[in-house]
Short mmCIF file of C-alpha atoms and ligand atoms in Angstrom, two decimals:
data_model
loop_
_atom_site.label_atom_id
_atom_site.label_comp_id
_atom_site.label_asym_id
_atom_site.label_seq_id
_atom_site.Cartn_x
_atom_site.Cartn_y
_atom_site.Cartn_z
CA MET A 1 131.95 85.52 120.12
CA SER A 2 135.32 83.78 120.19
CA ILE A 3 137.52 83.60 117.12
CA THR A 4 137.42 79.81 117.13
CA SER A 5 133.65 79.70 116.99
CA ALA A 6 133.46 82.40 114.30
CA ALA A 7 135.13 80.33 111.60
CA PRO A 8 132.71 77.38 111.58
CA ALA A 9 129.79 79.81 111.84
CA ALA A 10 130.93 81.59 108.70
CA ARG A 11 131.28 78.28 106.89
CA HIS A 12 127.84 77.17 107.99
CA SER A 13 126.09 80.29 106.86
CA LYS A 14 127.91 80.16 103.53
CA THR A 15 126.48 76.69 102.92
CA ALA A 16 123.04 78.01 103.90
CA VAL A 17 123.38 80.93 101.51
CA ILE A 18 124.29 78.59 98.66
CA PHE A 19 121.24 76.48 99.46
CA VAL A 20 118.81 79.39 99.42
CA CYS A 21 120.38 80.76 96.25
CA ILE A 22 119.84 77.44 94.51
CA LEU A 23 116.24 77.42 95.65
CA ALA A 24 115.69 81.00 94.48
CA ALA A 25 117.22 80.08 91.17
CA LEU A 26 114.98 77.06 90.69
CA ALA A 27 111.71 78.74 91.69
CA GLY A 28 112.37 81.73 89.41
CA LEU A 29 113.48 79.41 86.62
CA MET A 30 110.21 77.44 86.87
CA PHE A 31 108.18 80.62 86.69
CA GLY A 32 110.10 81.71 83.57
CA LEU A 33 110.06 78.30 81.85
CA ASP A 34 106.30 78.20 82.01
CA ILE A 35 105.83 81.73 80.80
CA GLY A 36 108.17 81.10 77.87
CA VAL A 37 107.30 77.59 76.76
CA ILE A 38 103.92 78.33 75.20
CA ALA A 39 105.22 80.87 72.66
CA GLY A 40 106.93 78.28 70.48
CA ALA A 41 104.52 75.44 71.14
CA GLN A 42 101.24 77.13 70.25
CA GLN A 43 101.36 77.04 66.46
CA PHE A 44 101.97 73.27 66.53
CA ILE A 45 99.20 72.78 69.12
CA GLN A 46 96.82 74.78 66.95
CA LYS A 47 97.64 72.73 63.85
CA ASP A 48 97.54 69.39 65.67
CA PHE A 49 94.17 69.94 67.38
CA GLY A 50 92.71 72.09 64.59
CA ILE A 51 91.49 74.71 67.10
CA ASN A 52 90.60 78.36 66.56
CA ASP A 53 92.26 81.41 68.14
CA ASP A 54 89.71 81.62 70.96
CA THR A 55 90.52 78.12 72.26
CA LEU A 56 94.22 78.81 71.79
CA SER A 57 93.92 82.02 73.85
CA TRP A 58 92.47 79.94 76.68
CA ILE A 59 95.27 77.37 76.49
CA VAL A 60 97.81 80.21 76.69
CA SER A 61 96.17 82.28 79.39
CA VAL A 62 94.49 79.77 81.73
CA MET A 63 97.86 79.18 83.38
CA MET A 64 97.87 82.76 84.65
CA LEU A 65 94.36 82.30 86.02
CA GLY A 66 95.65 79.21 87.87
CA ALA A 67 98.61 81.20 89.15
CA ALA A 68 96.24 83.87 90.50
CA LEU A 69 94.29 81.17 92.34
CA GLY A 70 97.52 79.57 93.60
CA ALA A 71 98.82 82.92 94.87
CA LEU A 72 95.47 83.52 96.58
CA VAL A 73 95.60 80.32 98.65
CA ALA A 74 99.38 80.31 99.08
CA GLY A 75 99.30 82.70 102.04
CA TRP A 76 96.88 80.52 103.97
CA LEU A 77 98.58 77.24 102.98
CA SER A 78 102.04 78.44 103.85
CA SER A 79 100.91 79.55 107.27
CA GLN A 80 98.99 76.29 107.93
CA LEU A 81 101.24 73.65 106.32
CA GLY A 82 104.48 75.60 106.53
CA ARG A 83 106.64 77.09 103.81
CA LYS A 84 108.44 73.88 102.95
CA ARG A 85 105.36 71.69 102.53
CA THR A 86 103.62 74.36 100.44
CA MET A 87 106.64 74.48 98.13
CA ILE A 88 106.68 70.68 97.94
CA LEU A 89 103.01 70.75 96.97
CA GLY A 90 103.83 73.37 94.31
CA ALA A 91 106.66 71.24 92.94
CA VAL A 92 104.49 68.08 92.79
CA LEU A 93 101.74 69.97 90.94
CA PHE A 94 104.39 71.42 88.67
CA VAL A 95 105.68 67.97 87.65
CA GLY A 96 102.13 66.57 87.37
CA GLY A 97 100.90 69.56 85.32
CA SER A 98 103.84 69.36 82.90
CA VAL A 99 103.30 65.63 82.30
CA LEU A 100 99.54 66.17 81.81
CA CYS A 101 100.22 68.91 79.24
CA GLY A 102 102.66 66.64 77.41
CA VAL A 103 100.19 63.74 77.08
CA ALA A 104 96.92 65.73 76.76
CA PRO A 105 94.66 63.88 74.28
CA THR A 106 92.28 66.85 73.81
CA PRO A 107 92.44 70.67 74.08
CA GLU A 108 90.26 70.44 77.21
CA VAL A 109 92.79 68.24 79.02
CA LEU A 110 95.54 70.59 77.91
CA ILE A 111 93.61 73.47 79.47
CA VAL A 112 93.34 71.51 82.75
CA GLY A 113 97.06 70.71 82.63
CA ARG A 114 97.92 74.40 82.14
CA LEU A 115 95.59 75.35 84.99
CA VAL A 116 97.36 72.87 87.31
CA LEU A 117 100.72 74.30 86.24
CA GLY A 118 99.44 77.76 86.99
CA VAL A 119 98.40 76.80 90.52
CA ALA A 120 101.89 75.33 91.02
CA ILE A 121 103.50 78.57 89.88
CA GLY A 122 101.19 80.67 92.03
CA LEU A 123 102.14 78.61 95.10
CA ALA A 124 105.86 78.68 94.35
CA SER A 125 106.01 82.33 93.30
CA PHE A 126 104.43 83.40 96.58
CA THR A 127 106.11 80.97 98.96
CA ALA A 128 109.68 80.81 97.63
CA PRO A 129 110.42 84.54 98.02
CA LEU A 130 108.72 84.49 101.43
CA TYR A 131 110.92 81.60 102.52
CA LEU A 132 113.99 83.34 101.13
CA ALA A 133 113.20 86.53 103.02
CA GLU A 134 112.91 84.49 106.22
CA VAL A 135 116.03 82.40 105.77
CA ALA A 136 118.48 84.52 103.74
CA PRO A 137 120.76 86.80 105.74
CA GLU A 138 119.74 90.48 105.70
CA SER A 139 122.78 91.44 103.63
CA ILE A 140 121.71 89.44 100.57
CA ARG A 141 117.94 89.99 100.64
CA GLY A 142 118.02 92.81 98.06
CA ALA A 143 120.22 90.78 95.77
CA MET A 144 117.74 87.91 96.09
CA ILE A 145 114.91 89.96 94.50
CA SER A 146 117.09 90.87 91.53
CA MET A 147 118.37 87.33 91.23
CA TYR A 148 114.82 86.00 91.27
CA GLN A 149 113.83 88.28 88.36
CA LEU A 150 117.01 87.37 86.50
CA MET A 151 116.18 83.69 86.85
CA ILE A 152 112.66 84.33 85.50
CA THR A 153 114.20 85.82 82.37
CA ILE A 154 116.73 82.95 82.11
CA GLY A 155 113.82 80.49 82.42
CA ILE A 156 111.98 82.26 79.58
CA LEU A 157 115.13 82.16 77.43
CA ALA A 158 115.71 78.46 78.20
CA ALA A 159 112.11 77.68 77.16
CA PHE A 160 112.45 79.73 73.96
CA LEU A 161 115.69 77.89 73.09
CA SER A 162 114.27 74.47 73.85
CA ASP A 163 111.16 75.31 71.77
CA THR A 164 113.39 76.43 68.91
CA ALA A 165 115.41 73.22 69.01
CA LEU A 166 112.25 71.09 69.11
CA SER A 167 110.43 73.14 66.46
CA TYR A 168 112.18 71.25 63.65
CA SER A 169 110.20 68.15 64.62
CA GLY A 170 107.15 70.22 65.66
CA ASN A 171 106.93 68.08 68.82
CA TRP A 172 104.91 70.38 71.08
CA ARG A 173 104.26 67.52 73.52
CA LEU A 174 107.96 67.23 74.27
CA MET A 175 108.25 71.04 74.52
CA LEU A 176 105.64 71.10 77.30
CA GLY A 177 106.47 67.75 78.92
CA ILE A 178 110.22 68.27 79.23
CA ILE A 179 109.60 70.96 81.87
CA ALA A 180 108.79 68.14 84.28
CA ILE A 181 112.58 67.69 84.60
CA PRO A 182 113.39 71.08 86.18
CA GLY A 183 110.19 70.58 88.21
CA ALA A 184 111.58 67.32 89.59
CA LEU A 185 114.87 69.08 90.39
CA PHE A 186 112.96 71.76 92.28
CA LEU A 187 111.10 69.04 94.21
CA LEU A 188 114.40 67.42 95.11
CA GLY A 189 115.93 70.73 96.16
CA VAL A 190 112.99 71.69 98.35
CA ALA A 191 112.88 68.26 99.99
CA PHE A 192 116.39 68.86 101.36
CA LEU A 193 115.68 72.35 102.64
CA PRO A 194 114.98 73.01 106.31
CA GLU A 195 111.64 74.53 107.35
CA SER A 196 111.71 78.28 107.96
CA PRO A 197 112.71 78.97 111.59
CA ARG A 198 110.32 81.92 111.65
CA TRP A 199 107.36 79.70 110.77
CA LEU A 200 108.44 77.11 113.38
CA LEU A 201 108.54 79.81 116.04
CA MET A 202 105.16 81.14 114.90
CA LYS A 203 103.83 77.65 115.63
CA GLY A 204 105.56 77.51 119.01
CA ARG A 205 108.04 74.83 117.89
CA GLN A 206 111.15 76.40 119.37
CA PRO A 207 113.33 73.25 119.70
CA GLU A 208 112.92 72.52 115.97
CA ALA A 209 113.59 76.18 115.13
CA GLU A 210 116.81 75.94 117.14
CA GLN A 211 117.84 72.81 115.27
CA VAL A 212 117.34 74.56 111.92
CA LEU A 213 119.21 77.63 113.08
CA HIS A 214 121.99 75.36 114.28
CA LYS A 215 122.36 74.16 110.68
CA LEU A 216 122.13 77.69 109.28
CA LEU A 217 124.23 79.62 111.78
CA GLY A 218 126.10 76.96 113.71
CA ASN A 219 126.92 78.90 116.86
CA ARG A 220 125.00 79.38 120.08
CA ASP A 221 125.28 83.16 120.41
CA ALA A 222 124.04 83.73 116.90
CA ILE A 223 121.19 81.26 117.40
CA ALA A 224 120.03 82.97 120.60
CA ARG A 225 120.22 86.39 118.92
CA GLU A 226 118.23 85.21 115.92
CA ILE A 227 115.57 83.56 118.11
CA SER A 228 115.07 86.70 120.16
CA GLU A 229 114.96 88.88 117.01
CA ILE A 230 112.32 86.67 115.40
CA LYS A 231 110.30 86.66 118.62
CA GLU A 232 110.52 90.44 118.70
CA GLN A 233 109.24 90.64 115.11
CA LEU A 234 106.42 88.24 115.89
CA LYS A 235 105.15 90.72 118.46
CA THR A 236 103.99 92.76 115.45
CA PRO A 237 101.30 90.42 114.17
CA GLN A 238 100.13 90.71 110.60
CA ASN A 239 96.58 92.01 110.51
CA GLY A 240 96.35 93.25 106.94
CA VAL A 241 92.63 92.66 106.35
CA GLN A 242 91.59 94.55 109.47
CA MET A 243 94.06 97.30 108.74
CA PHE A 244 92.79 97.55 105.16
CA LEU A 245 89.24 98.06 106.42
CA GLN A 246 90.20 100.58 109.09
CA ASN A 247 93.15 102.56 107.81
CA ALA A 248 92.76 104.82 104.77
CA ASN A 249 96.52 105.37 104.51
CA PHE A 250 97.17 101.64 104.27
CA ARG A 251 94.46 101.37 101.61
CA ARG A 252 96.47 103.88 99.56
CA SER A 253 99.58 101.70 99.58
CA VAL A 254 97.57 98.57 98.74
CA TRP A 255 95.94 100.32 95.76
CA LEU A 256 99.31 101.67 94.67
CA GLY A 257 100.73 98.10 94.66
CA VAL A 258 97.73 96.92 92.64
CA LEU A 259 98.10 99.79 90.18
CA LEU A 260 101.84 99.17 89.77
CA GLN A 261 101.23 95.55 88.80
CA VAL A 262 98.46 96.51 86.37
CA MET A 263 100.92 98.96 84.84
CA GLN A 264 103.59 96.26 84.55
CA GLN A 265 101.25 93.95 82.68
CA LEU A 266 99.70 96.64 80.45
CA THR A 267 103.13 97.54 79.11
CA GLY A 268 102.39 94.66 76.73
CA MET A 269 105.51 92.68 77.65
CA ASN A 270 103.68 89.40 77.93
CA VAL A 271 102.01 89.87 74.58
CA VAL A 272 105.52 89.49 73.20
CA MET A 273 106.46 86.72 75.67
CA TYR A 274 103.47 84.56 74.71
CA TYR A 275 102.93 85.49 71.08
CA ALA A 276 106.35 86.55 69.71
CA PRO A 277 106.36 83.98 66.88
CA ARG A 278 102.89 85.17 65.85
CA ILE A 279 104.12 88.77 65.75
CA PHE A 280 107.11 87.73 63.65
CA GLN A 281 104.74 85.84 61.37
CA GLY A 282 102.87 89.13 60.88
CA MET A 283 106.19 90.65 59.73
CA GLY A 284 106.45 88.00 57.03
CA TYR A 285 108.97 85.59 58.60
CA ASN A 286 108.84 81.80 58.12
CA THR A 287 108.55 79.36 61.07
CA GLU A 288 112.29 78.85 61.47
CA SER A 289 113.07 82.57 61.57
CA GLN A 290 110.11 83.18 63.91
CA MET A 291 111.57 80.72 66.41
CA TRP A 292 115.11 82.11 66.23
CA PHE A 293 113.97 85.70 66.59
CA THR A 294 111.91 84.64 69.60
CA ALA A 295 115.06 83.17 71.14
CA ILE A 296 116.86 86.49 70.51
CA VAL A 297 113.99 88.28 72.28
CA GLY A 298 114.62 85.97 75.28
CA LEU A 299 118.35 86.68 75.23
CA VAL A 300 117.87 90.45 75.08
CA ASN A 301 115.42 90.18 77.99
CA VAL A 302 118.09 88.46 80.13
CA LEU A 303 120.88 90.86 79.18
CA ALA A 304 118.86 94.04 79.70
CA THR A 305 117.87 92.89 83.20
CA PHE A 306 121.51 93.50 84.16
CA ILE A 307 121.05 97.18 83.28
CA ALA A 308 118.35 97.43 85.96
CA ILE A 309 120.44 95.53 88.50
CA GLY A 310 123.35 97.90 87.88
CA LEU A 311 121.33 101.13 87.91
CA VAL A 312 118.54 100.68 90.44
CA ASP A 313 120.46 101.90 93.47
CA LYS A 314 122.41 104.55 91.55
CA LEU A 315 119.83 106.32 89.37
CA GLY A 316 116.81 105.50 91.52
CA ARG A 317 113.47 103.91 90.69
CA LYS A 318 111.62 106.80 89.04
CA PRO A 319 114.21 107.89 86.45
CA ILE A 320 114.59 104.27 85.35
CA LEU A 321 110.81 103.86 85.07
CA TYR A 322 110.54 107.09 83.01
CA ILE A 323 113.24 105.91 80.63
CA GLY A 324 111.64 102.45 80.42
CA PHE A 325 108.12 103.68 79.62
CA VAL A 326 109.41 106.19 77.02
CA VAL A 327 111.50 103.47 75.33
CA MET A 328 108.57 101.01 75.41
CA ALA A 329 106.08 103.54 74.01
CA ILE A 330 108.44 104.42 71.16
CA GLY A 331 109.41 100.78 70.49
CA LEU A 332 105.85 99.46 70.24
CA GLY A 333 104.56 102.59 68.52
CA VAL A 334 107.13 102.21 65.75
CA VAL A 335 106.54 98.44 65.39
CA GLY A 336 102.80 99.13 65.08
CA THR A 337 103.43 101.84 62.47
CA MET A 338 105.67 99.53 60.43
CA MET A 339 102.98 96.83 60.51
CA HIS A 340 100.45 99.43 59.40
CA LEU A 341 102.60 100.64 56.50
CA GLY A 342 103.55 97.09 55.51
CA VAL A 343 106.81 95.23 56.13
CA HIS A 344 108.05 94.11 52.72
CA THR A 345 111.82 94.45 52.24
CA HIS A 346 114.55 92.78 54.33
CA GLY A 347 115.58 96.20 55.58
CA GLN A 348 112.06 96.92 56.83
CA GLN A 349 111.87 93.50 58.47
CA PHE A 350 115.15 93.99 60.34
CA PHE A 351 114.22 97.49 61.42
CA THR A 352 110.89 96.26 62.80
CA VAL A 353 112.52 93.38 64.69
CA GLY A 354 115.10 95.85 66.01
CA MET A 355 112.38 98.13 67.36
CA LEU A 356 110.65 95.19 69.05
CA LEU A 357 113.97 94.42 70.74
CA VAL A 358 114.19 98.07 71.82
CA PHE A 359 110.81 97.58 73.52
CA ILE A 360 112.11 94.45 75.31
CA VAL A 361 115.15 96.38 76.56
CA GLY A 362 112.80 99.10 77.83
CA PHE A 363 110.83 96.57 79.91
CA ALA A 364 113.70 94.45 81.20
CA MET A 365 115.72 97.47 82.36
CA SER A 366 112.76 99.04 84.17
CA ALA A 367 109.26 97.76 84.89
CA GLY A 368 110.30 94.06 84.90
CA PRO A 369 112.39 94.09 88.08
CA LEU A 370 111.45 97.51 89.51
CA ILE A 371 107.73 96.98 89.92
CA TRP A 372 108.43 93.92 92.09
CA THR A 373 110.95 95.89 94.12
CA LEU A 374 108.57 98.83 94.64
CA CYS A 375 105.68 96.55 95.59
CA SER A 376 107.71 95.03 98.39
CA GLU A 377 108.98 98.43 99.60
CA ILE A 378 105.79 100.47 99.92
CA GLN A 379 103.77 98.32 102.35
CA PRO A 380 103.84 98.99 106.10
CA LEU A 381 105.12 96.15 108.29
CA LYS A 382 101.79 95.08 109.79
CA GLY A 383 100.11 94.82 106.42
CA ARG A 384 103.07 93.68 104.34
CA ASP A 385 101.91 90.10 103.65
CA PHE A 386 98.41 91.29 102.77
CA GLY A 387 99.65 94.18 100.60
CA ILE A 388 102.16 92.07 98.68
CA GLY A 389 99.55 89.30 98.37
CA CYS A 390 97.09 91.75 96.75
CA SER A 391 99.63 93.11 94.29
CA THR A 392 100.95 89.64 93.35
CA PHE A 393 97.39 88.40 92.80
CA THR A 394 96.75 91.44 90.59
CA ASN A 395 99.88 90.69 88.58
CA TRP A 396 98.49 87.28 87.65
CA VAL A 397 94.94 88.44 86.95
CA ALA A 398 96.18 91.26 84.70
CA ASN A 399 98.63 88.82 83.11
CA TRP A 400 95.71 86.45 82.40
CA LEU A 401 93.59 89.19 80.83
CA VAL A 402 96.47 90.33 78.62
CA GLY A 403 97.08 86.74 77.44
CA LEU A 404 93.39 86.13 76.85
CA SER A 405 92.63 89.34 74.97
CA PHE A 406 95.60 89.58 72.58
CA LEU A 407 94.40 87.27 69.80
CA PRO A 408 90.79 88.56 69.88
CA LEU A 409 92.20 92.12 69.72
CA LEU A 410 94.46 91.14 66.84
CA ASN A 411 91.58 89.58 64.93
CA ASN A 412 89.14 92.40 65.61
CA ILE A 413 91.04 95.68 65.63
CA GLY A 414 94.22 94.57 63.82
CA GLN A 415 97.88 93.95 64.69
CA ALA A 416 99.12 97.55 64.26
CA GLU A 417 96.20 98.94 66.26
CA THR A 418 96.73 96.45 69.11
CA LEU A 419 100.38 97.43 69.37
CA TRP A 420 99.47 101.13 69.28
CA LEU A 421 97.04 100.51 72.11
CA TYR A 422 99.85 99.12 74.29
CA ALA A 423 102.17 101.95 73.18
CA ALA A 424 99.50 104.41 74.36
CA PHE A 425 99.29 102.65 77.75
CA ASN A 426 103.05 103.11 78.16
CA ALA A 427 102.71 106.82 77.38
CA VAL A 428 100.01 107.14 80.06
CA PHE A 429 102.29 105.35 82.55
CA ILE A 430 104.89 108.11 82.20
CA VAL A 431 102.29 110.50 83.64
CA LEU A 432 101.16 108.02 86.33
CA THR A 433 104.78 107.50 87.39
CA PHE A 434 105.23 111.24 87.82
CA TRP A 435 101.95 111.62 89.67
CA LEU A 436 101.83 108.59 91.96
CA VAL A 437 105.09 106.62 92.18
CA PRO A 438 107.44 107.40 95.08
CA GLU A 439 111.23 107.40 94.81
CA THR A 440 112.36 104.81 97.37
CA LYS A 441 116.10 104.76 96.65
CA GLY A 442 118.19 104.90 99.81
CA VAL A 443 115.23 105.29 102.19
CA THR A 444 114.55 102.86 105.02
CA LEU A 445 111.30 100.92 104.98
CA GLU A 446 110.45 102.47 108.35
CA GLN A 447 110.72 105.97 106.88
CA ILE A 448 108.46 105.04 103.96
CA GLU A 449 105.93 103.65 106.43
CA ARG A 450 106.06 106.79 108.59
CA ASN A 451 105.47 109.05 105.56
CA LEU A 452 102.61 106.89 104.34
CA MET A 453 100.88 106.81 107.69
CA ALA A 454 101.36 110.58 108.14
CA GLY A 455 99.21 111.04 105.04
CA HIS A 456 101.92 112.38 102.71
CA PRO A 457 101.00 112.18 99.00
CA LEU A 458 101.97 108.79 97.57
CA ARG A 459 104.67 110.20 95.35
CA GLU A 460 106.36 111.70 98.42
CA ILE A 461 106.35 108.70 100.74
CA GLY A 462 109.97 108.03 99.86
CA SER A 463 111.19 111.47 100.98
CA LYS A 464 113.67 111.71 103.79
CA PRO A 465 112.79 114.09 106.62
CA ALA A 466 114.58 117.44 106.51
CA PRO A 467 117.07 117.35 109.43
CA THR A 468 115.82 120.68 110.77
CA SER A 469 112.12 119.99 110.37
CA SER A 470 110.84 119.88 113.91
CA GLY A 471 107.28 119.55 112.62
CA PHE A 472 108.26 116.35 110.91
CA ARG A 473 109.93 115.02 114.06
CA LYS A 474 106.84 115.83 116.03
CA GLN A 475 104.77 113.94 113.50
CA ALA A 476 107.15 110.98 113.65
CA ALA A 477 107.01 110.96 117.42
CA GLU A 478 103.22 111.02 117.30
CA ASP A 479 103.21 108.14 114.84
CA ALA A 480 105.54 106.13 117.02
CA ALA A 481 103.37 106.79 120.05
CA SER A 482 100.16 105.78 118.30
C1 BGC B 1 106.68 89.83 84.91
C2 BGC B 1 106.22 88.72 84.02
C3 BGC B 1 107.00 88.78 82.72
C4 BGC B 1 108.50 88.74 82.99
C5 BGC B 1 109.27 88.91 81.70
C6 BGC B 1 108.16 89.73 85.14
O1 BGC B 1 108.58 90.78 85.94
O2 BGC B 1 105.97 89.81 86.13
O3 BGC B 1 104.84 88.84 83.79
O4 BGC B 1 106.66 87.70 81.89
O5 BGC B 1 108.85 89.76 83.90
O6 BGC B 1 110.65 88.93 81.92
#
């Protein structure tokens, strides 16, 4: 490559990187806004419609059911329609769902609006990271995952703040409807994005793929290299379903991904995300304080995510998960105990809020970002789309069940007992992490795949081969040959 052609190429790819970053930011932000917005709106919805806790639980949780459905069809849609059109569809549903929620005349319509929103999020949360992985340069792919999670937390915080500001008027319709604005921005952003060159090549549309790569890379050598690399990758077709049926080792990684996402949801994080004001109400706070404390929860969630970003490649995945689960078990256990004993004085109130924040730090510095990272690292290449699809789908189903069951649990077994239950789950996860979770820090994805397929125990699939181990080399050679 000549020096003169290198300069424009660098400029071009910088523009492309900025574009994909903006997209990542918007998709993650949408995800977070929708998770966060219902916390502050629900008490006003309940008063306005005069509904009981069961109906309210459905309004809160049906969105996650929609997201599970959206994630389920997203794989098929994004391979048929393309990544860009699937994201456009997601964005349109997102705007439509937000408006419908804002104007809903009855609880039933509100439930439909939340379901539509969920489908939008399911589509976007599957397709946007896929698009990013296909378009973003290799060097920033890791950063993209962290950035995506960070934007989710920023979205949650933004929704908590907007709810707090609007809570003085109690205007829940505006709280839900205003999210159509970032949705419209996402739609606009996606409309200007090029289609993924990988998808175009999958469909045999090479001239269009070259045009896109011309915009992204801007120089002929780089374009030719990229085209031949993509074609090389496409020689390994995805056949996850078949592989799942035939290969017991692959089934282990799929189940591990599913388990990891169940663990993430059963930490109880979303109980706090959806019902924080209700929990603060149980501590004796008035509406205004409930809203402000919820906003503080959102802020702590954002800030603690930086701890994970800073530590994940230094300390490794497992130590961070251990610390996180211990902190979460203690945090929730103590909050539950305080609720049980009775929170009466200001000092007791502050201490209990403080311990809830400790729990949030525990999640945001560990299971929040790390479970997503692990789920994308443990799947072998041929089954990666299928494996990640299964774990993402599980995330939403578990998320739905957590949202749906919290208020019934609260009303039947009590607030302290419900929190103790989640604290106990976190304690169990310390053991499961030891027993089943691999350490994947500093290991290539190919090595993880080789260990998995050689039948190593799950918690060892991240081990590097001993340089002198000829047995291991022999095994690797056999794997490569098969
Ligand atoms: C989880 C969401 C959760 C969010 C909170 C994500 O990693 O998947 O369910 O609401 O973190 O920050």
